[in-house]
mmCIF file of C-alpha atoms in Angstrom:
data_model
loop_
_atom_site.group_PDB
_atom_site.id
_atom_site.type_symbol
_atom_site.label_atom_id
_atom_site.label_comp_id
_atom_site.label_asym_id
_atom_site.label_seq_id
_atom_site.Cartn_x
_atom_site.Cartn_y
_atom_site.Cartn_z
ATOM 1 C CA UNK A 1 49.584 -132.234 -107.952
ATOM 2 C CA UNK A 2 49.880 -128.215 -107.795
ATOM 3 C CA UNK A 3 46.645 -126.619 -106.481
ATOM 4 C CA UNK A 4 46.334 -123.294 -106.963
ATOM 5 C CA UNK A 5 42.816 -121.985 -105.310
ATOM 6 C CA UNK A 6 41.337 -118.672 -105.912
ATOM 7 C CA UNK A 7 38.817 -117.502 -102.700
ATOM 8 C CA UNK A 8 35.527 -116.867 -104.840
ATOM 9 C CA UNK A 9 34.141 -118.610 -108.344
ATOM 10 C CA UNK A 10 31.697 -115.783 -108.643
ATOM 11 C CA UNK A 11 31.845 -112.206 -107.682
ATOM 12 C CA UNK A 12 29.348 -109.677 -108.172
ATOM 13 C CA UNK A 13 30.374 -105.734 -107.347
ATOM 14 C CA UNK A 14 29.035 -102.281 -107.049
ATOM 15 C CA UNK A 15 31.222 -99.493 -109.076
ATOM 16 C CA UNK A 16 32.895 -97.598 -106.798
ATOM 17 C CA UNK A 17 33.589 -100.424 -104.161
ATOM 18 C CA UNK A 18 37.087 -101.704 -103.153
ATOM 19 C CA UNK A 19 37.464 -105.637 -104.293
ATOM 20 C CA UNK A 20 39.978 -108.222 -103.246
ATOM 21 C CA UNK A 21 41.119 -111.239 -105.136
ATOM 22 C CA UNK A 22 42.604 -113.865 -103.442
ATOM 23 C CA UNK A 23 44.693 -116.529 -104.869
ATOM 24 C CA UNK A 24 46.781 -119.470 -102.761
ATOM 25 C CA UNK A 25 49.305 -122.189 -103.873
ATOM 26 C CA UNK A 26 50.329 -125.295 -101.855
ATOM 27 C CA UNK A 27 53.224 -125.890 -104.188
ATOM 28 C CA UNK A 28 56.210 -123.620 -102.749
ATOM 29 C CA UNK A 29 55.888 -121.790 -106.146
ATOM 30 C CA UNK A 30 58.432 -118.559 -105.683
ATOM 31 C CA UNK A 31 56.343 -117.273 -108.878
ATOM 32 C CA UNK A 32 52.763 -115.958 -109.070
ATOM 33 C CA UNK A 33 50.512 -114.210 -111.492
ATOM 34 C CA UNK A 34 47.121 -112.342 -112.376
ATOM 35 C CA UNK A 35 45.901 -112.815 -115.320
ATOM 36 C CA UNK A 36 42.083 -111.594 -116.949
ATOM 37 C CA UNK A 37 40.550 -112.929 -119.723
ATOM 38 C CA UNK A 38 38.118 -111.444 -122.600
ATOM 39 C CA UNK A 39 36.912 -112.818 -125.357
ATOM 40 C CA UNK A 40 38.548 -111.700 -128.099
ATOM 41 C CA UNK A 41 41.218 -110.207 -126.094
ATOM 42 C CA UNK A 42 42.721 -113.537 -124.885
ATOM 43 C CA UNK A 43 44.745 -113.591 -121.572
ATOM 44 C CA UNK A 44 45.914 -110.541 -120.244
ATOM 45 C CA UNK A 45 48.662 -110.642 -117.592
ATOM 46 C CA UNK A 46 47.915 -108.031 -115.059
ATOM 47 C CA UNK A 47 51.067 -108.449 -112.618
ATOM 48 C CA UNK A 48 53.631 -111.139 -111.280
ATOM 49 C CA UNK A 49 56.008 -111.651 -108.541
ATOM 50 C CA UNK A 50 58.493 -113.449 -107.975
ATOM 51 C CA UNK A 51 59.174 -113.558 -104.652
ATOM 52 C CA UNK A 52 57.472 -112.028 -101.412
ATOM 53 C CA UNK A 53 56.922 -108.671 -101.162
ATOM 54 C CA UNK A 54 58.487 -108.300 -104.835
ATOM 55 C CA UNK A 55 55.729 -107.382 -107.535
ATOM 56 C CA UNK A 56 56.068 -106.316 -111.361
ATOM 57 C CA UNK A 57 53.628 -104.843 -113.501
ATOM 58 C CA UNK A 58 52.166 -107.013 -116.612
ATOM 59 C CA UNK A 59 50.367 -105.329 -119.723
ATOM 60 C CA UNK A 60 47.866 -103.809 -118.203
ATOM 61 C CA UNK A 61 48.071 -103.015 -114.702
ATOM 62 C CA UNK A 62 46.154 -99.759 -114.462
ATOM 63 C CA UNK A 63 43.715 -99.681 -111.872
ATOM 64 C CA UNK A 64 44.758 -102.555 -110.308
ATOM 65 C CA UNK A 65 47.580 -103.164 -107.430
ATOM 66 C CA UNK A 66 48.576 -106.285 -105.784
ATOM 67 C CA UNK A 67 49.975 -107.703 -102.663
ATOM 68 C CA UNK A 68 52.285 -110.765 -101.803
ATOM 69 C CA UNK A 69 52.599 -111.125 -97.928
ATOM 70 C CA UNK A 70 53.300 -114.577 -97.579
ATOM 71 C CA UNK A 71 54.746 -116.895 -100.405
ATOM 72 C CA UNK A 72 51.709 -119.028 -100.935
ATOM 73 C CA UNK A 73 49.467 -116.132 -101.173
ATOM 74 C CA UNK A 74 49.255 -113.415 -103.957
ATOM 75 C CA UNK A 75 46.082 -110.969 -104.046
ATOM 76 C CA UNK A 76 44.744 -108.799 -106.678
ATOM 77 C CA UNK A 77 43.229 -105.378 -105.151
ATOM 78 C CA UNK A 78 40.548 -103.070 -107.441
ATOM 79 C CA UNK A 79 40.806 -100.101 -105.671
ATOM 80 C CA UNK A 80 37.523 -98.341 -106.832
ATOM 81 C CA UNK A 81 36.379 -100.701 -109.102
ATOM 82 C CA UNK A 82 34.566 -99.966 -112.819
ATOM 83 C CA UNK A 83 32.397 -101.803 -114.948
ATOM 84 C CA UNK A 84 34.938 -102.313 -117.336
ATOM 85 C CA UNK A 85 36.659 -104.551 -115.359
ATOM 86 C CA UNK A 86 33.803 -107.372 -115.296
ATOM 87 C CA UNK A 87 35.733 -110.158 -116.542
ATOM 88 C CA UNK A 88 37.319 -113.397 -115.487
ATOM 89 C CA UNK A 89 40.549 -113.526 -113.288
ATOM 90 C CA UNK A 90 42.906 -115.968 -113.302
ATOM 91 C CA UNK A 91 45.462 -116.870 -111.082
ATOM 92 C CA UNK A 92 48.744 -119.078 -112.042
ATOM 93 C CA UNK A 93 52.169 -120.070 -110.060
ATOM 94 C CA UNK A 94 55.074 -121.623 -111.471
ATOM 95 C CA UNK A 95 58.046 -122.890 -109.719
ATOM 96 C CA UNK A 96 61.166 -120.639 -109.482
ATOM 97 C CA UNK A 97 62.762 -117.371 -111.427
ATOM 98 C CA UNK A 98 65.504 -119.223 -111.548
ATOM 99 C CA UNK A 99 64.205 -122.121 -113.640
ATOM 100 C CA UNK A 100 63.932 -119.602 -116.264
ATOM 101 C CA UNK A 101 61.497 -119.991 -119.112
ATOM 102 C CA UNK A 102 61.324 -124.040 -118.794
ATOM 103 C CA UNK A 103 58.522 -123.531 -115.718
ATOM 104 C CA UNK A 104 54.845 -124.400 -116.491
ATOM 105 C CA UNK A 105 52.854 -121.947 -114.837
ATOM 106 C CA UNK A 106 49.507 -123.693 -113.032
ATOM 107 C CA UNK A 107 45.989 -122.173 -113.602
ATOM 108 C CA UNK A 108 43.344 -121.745 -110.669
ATOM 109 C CA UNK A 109 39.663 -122.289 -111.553
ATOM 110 C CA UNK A 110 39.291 -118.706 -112.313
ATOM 111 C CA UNK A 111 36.988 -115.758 -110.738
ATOM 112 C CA UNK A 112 34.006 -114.350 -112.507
ATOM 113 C CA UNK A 113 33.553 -110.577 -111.520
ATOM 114 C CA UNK A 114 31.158 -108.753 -112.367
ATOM 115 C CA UNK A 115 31.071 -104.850 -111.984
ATOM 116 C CA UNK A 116 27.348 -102.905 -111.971
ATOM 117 C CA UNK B 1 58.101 -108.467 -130.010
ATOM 118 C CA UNK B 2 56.802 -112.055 -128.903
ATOM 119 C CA UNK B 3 53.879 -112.744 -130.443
ATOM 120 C CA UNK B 4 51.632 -116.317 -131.199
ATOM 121 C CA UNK B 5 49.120 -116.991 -133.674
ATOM 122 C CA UNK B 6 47.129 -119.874 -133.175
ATOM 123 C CA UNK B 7 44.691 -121.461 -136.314
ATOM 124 C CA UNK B 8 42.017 -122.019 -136.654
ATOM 125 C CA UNK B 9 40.032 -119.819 -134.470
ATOM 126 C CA UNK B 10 37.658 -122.270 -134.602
ATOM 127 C CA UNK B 11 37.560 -126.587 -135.319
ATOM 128 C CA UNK B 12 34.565 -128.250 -135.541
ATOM 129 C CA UNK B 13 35.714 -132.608 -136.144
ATOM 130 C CA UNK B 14 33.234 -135.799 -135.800
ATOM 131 C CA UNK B 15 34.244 -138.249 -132.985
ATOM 132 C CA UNK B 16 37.479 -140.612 -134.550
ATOM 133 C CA UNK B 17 38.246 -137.713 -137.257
ATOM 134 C CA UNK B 18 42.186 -137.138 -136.740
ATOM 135 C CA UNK B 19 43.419 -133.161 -137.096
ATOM 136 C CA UNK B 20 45.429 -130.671 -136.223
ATOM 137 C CA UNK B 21 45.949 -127.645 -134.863
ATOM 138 C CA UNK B 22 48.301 -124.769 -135.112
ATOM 139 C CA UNK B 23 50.771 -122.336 -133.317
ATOM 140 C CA UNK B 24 53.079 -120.284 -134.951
ATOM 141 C CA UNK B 25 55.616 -118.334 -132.912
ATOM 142 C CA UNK B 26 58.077 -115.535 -133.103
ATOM 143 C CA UNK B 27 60.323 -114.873 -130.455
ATOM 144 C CA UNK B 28 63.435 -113.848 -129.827
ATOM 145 C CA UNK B 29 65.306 -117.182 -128.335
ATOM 146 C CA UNK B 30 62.648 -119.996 -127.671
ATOM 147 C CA UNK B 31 62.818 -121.169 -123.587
ATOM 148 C CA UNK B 32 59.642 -122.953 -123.927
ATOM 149 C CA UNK B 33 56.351 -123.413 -125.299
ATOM 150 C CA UNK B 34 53.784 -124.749 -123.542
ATOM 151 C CA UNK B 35 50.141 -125.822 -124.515
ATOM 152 C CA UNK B 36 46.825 -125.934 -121.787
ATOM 153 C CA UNK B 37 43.499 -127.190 -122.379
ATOM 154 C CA UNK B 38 40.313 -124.758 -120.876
ATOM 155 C CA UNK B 39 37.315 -125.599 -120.333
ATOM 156 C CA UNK B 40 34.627 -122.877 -120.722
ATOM 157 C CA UNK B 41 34.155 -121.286 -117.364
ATOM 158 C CA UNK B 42 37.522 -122.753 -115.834
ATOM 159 C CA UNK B 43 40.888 -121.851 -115.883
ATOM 160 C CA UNK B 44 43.441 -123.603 -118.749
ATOM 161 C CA UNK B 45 44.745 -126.946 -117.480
ATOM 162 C CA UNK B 46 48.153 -127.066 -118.267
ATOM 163 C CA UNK B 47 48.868 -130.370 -121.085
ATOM 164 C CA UNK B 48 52.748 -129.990 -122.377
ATOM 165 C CA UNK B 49 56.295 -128.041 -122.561
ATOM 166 C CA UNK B 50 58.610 -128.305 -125.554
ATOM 167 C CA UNK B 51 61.794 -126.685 -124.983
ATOM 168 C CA UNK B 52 63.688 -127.155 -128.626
ATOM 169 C CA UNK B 53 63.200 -128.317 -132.172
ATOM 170 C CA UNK B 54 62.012 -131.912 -133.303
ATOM 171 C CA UNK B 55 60.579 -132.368 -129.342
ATOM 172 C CA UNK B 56 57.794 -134.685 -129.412
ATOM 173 C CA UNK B 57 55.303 -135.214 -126.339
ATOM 174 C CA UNK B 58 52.190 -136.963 -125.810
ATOM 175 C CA UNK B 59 49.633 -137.766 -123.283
ATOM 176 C CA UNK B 60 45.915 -140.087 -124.204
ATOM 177 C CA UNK B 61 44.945 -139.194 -127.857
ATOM 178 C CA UNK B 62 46.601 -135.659 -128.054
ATOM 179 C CA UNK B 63 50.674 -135.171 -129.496
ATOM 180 C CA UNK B 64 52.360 -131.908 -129.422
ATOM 181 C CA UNK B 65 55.334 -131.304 -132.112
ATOM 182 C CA UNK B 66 57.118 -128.464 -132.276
ATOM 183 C CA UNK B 67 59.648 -127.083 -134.951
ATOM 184 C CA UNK B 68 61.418 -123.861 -135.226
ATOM 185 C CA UNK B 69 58.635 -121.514 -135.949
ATOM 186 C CA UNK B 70 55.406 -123.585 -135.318
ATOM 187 C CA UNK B 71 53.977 -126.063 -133.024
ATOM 188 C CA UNK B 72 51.338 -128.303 -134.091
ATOM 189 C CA UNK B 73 48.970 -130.219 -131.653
ATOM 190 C CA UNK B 74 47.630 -133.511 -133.146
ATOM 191 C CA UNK B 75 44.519 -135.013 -132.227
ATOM 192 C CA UNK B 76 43.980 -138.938 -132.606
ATOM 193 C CA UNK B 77 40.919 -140.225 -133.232
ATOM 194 C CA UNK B 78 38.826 -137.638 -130.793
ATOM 195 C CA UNK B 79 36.224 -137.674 -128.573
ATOM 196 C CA UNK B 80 32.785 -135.410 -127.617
ATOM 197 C CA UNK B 81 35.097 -134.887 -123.815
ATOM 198 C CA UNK B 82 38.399 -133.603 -125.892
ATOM 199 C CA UNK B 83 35.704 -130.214 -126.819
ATOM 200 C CA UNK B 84 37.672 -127.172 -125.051
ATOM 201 C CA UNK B 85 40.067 -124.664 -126.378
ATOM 202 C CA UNK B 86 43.286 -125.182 -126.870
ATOM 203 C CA UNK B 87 45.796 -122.457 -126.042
ATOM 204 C CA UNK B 88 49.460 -122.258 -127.047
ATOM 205 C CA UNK B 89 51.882 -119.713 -125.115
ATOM 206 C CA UNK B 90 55.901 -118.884 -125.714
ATOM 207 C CA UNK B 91 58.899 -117.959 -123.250
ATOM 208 C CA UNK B 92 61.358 -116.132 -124.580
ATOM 209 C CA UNK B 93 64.820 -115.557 -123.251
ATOM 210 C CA UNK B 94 65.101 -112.930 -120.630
ATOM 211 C CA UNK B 95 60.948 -112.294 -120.383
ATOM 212 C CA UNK B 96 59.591 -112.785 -117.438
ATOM 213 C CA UNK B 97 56.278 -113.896 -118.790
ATOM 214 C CA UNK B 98 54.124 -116.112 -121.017
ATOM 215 C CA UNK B 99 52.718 -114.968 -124.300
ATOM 216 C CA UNK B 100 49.219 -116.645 -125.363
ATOM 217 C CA UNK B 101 47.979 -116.893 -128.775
ATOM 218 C CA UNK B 102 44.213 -116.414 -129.048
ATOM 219 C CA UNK B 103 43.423 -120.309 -128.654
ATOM 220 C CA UNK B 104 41.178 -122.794 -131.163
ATOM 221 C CA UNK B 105 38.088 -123.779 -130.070
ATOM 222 C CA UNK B 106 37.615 -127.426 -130.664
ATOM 223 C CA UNK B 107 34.038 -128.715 -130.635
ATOM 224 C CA UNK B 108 33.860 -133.007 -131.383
ATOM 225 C CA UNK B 109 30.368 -134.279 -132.431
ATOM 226 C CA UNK B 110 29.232 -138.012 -131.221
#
């Protein structure tokens, strides 16, 4: 089974302060994602990449920035975070660019931040 | 523009009552649709992927259909543990990314 794992379930943060998320698959996934979610708003994809090193920005990637080192690891960065990013953050892999559109992408359990 | 509309926003059934639920789609060249189940505080699970018209799959009580412009996910005699929200998201050709609809919250009484 893919496991994607995300470092913390709950996160609480001062405004101001710089925040990493960190999300690893065991899967050999070339693809990885951030995603938040709102209600209301639904999923929001924040960036991908495809590949390491390679990064592309989603629908709303202000005030965010990411990092892929290492395949199996993709990390979300809040520089100086705000409270209006409290939300949950989702991380997802699927399998290969080059499988096109027919690649499921797998969910982690999700990170609650909160922002004060 | 992609977009998916899922209905209802919200499903309330008694455990064994059969329905349905909705996702209509517009995109430009279908590479897959794909429906996950969440559970509130967890990310979505992922459940199915139809690629083309007149695809059927199933898995346990739940069957996902799909036609040109709408997918529908049927639910077979439910129970309390199939409560989540459902979530329905599109590939089109040449995106590099999924779009979600807003997702039907389905609640099954005992």
């Amino acid at each position: 089974d893919v496991k994607v794992t995300q470092s913390s379930r709950y996160l609480v943060k001062r405004t101001g302060e710089k925040v990493f998320l960190e999300c690893v698959q065991d899967m050999d996934h070339e693809n990885m994602f951030w995603y938040r979610q709102d209600p209301g708003l639904g999923l929001r994809l924040i960036y991908f990449s495809y590949d390491v090193k390679m990064k592309e920005k989603g629908d709303i990637p202000e005030g965010y920035s990411v990092s892929r080192e290492k395949k199996e690891r993709f990390s979300l960065i809040l520089e100086s975070a705000s409270t209006n990013q409290t939300s949950m953050y989702l991380c997802a892999s699927s399998l290969s660019r080059l499988a096109g559109g027919r690649s499921e992408q797998f969910f982690g359990p999700g990170t609650r931040l909160t922002v004060l | 523009e992609d977009q998916v509309t899922q209905s209802p926003e919200a499903l309330r059934l008694q455990e064994g009552e059969s329905s349905s639920l909705n996702c209509s789609y517009t995109v430009s060249g279908l590479r897959g649709l794909f429906w996950y189940r969440q559970d509130p505080g967890k990310g979505p699970e992922f459940l199915f992927t139809l690629y083309s018209a007149g695809e059927e799959k199933e898995k346990e009580r739940l069957k996902a259909t799909l036609t040109k412009k709408e997918s529908f996910l049927h639910i077979t005699a439910p129970k309390p543990e199939d409560s989540a929200t459902y979530l329905c998201a599109v590939r089109g050709w040449g995106a590099q990314k999924l779009v979600f609809g807003q997702g039907t919250r389905l609640t099954i009484n005992p």
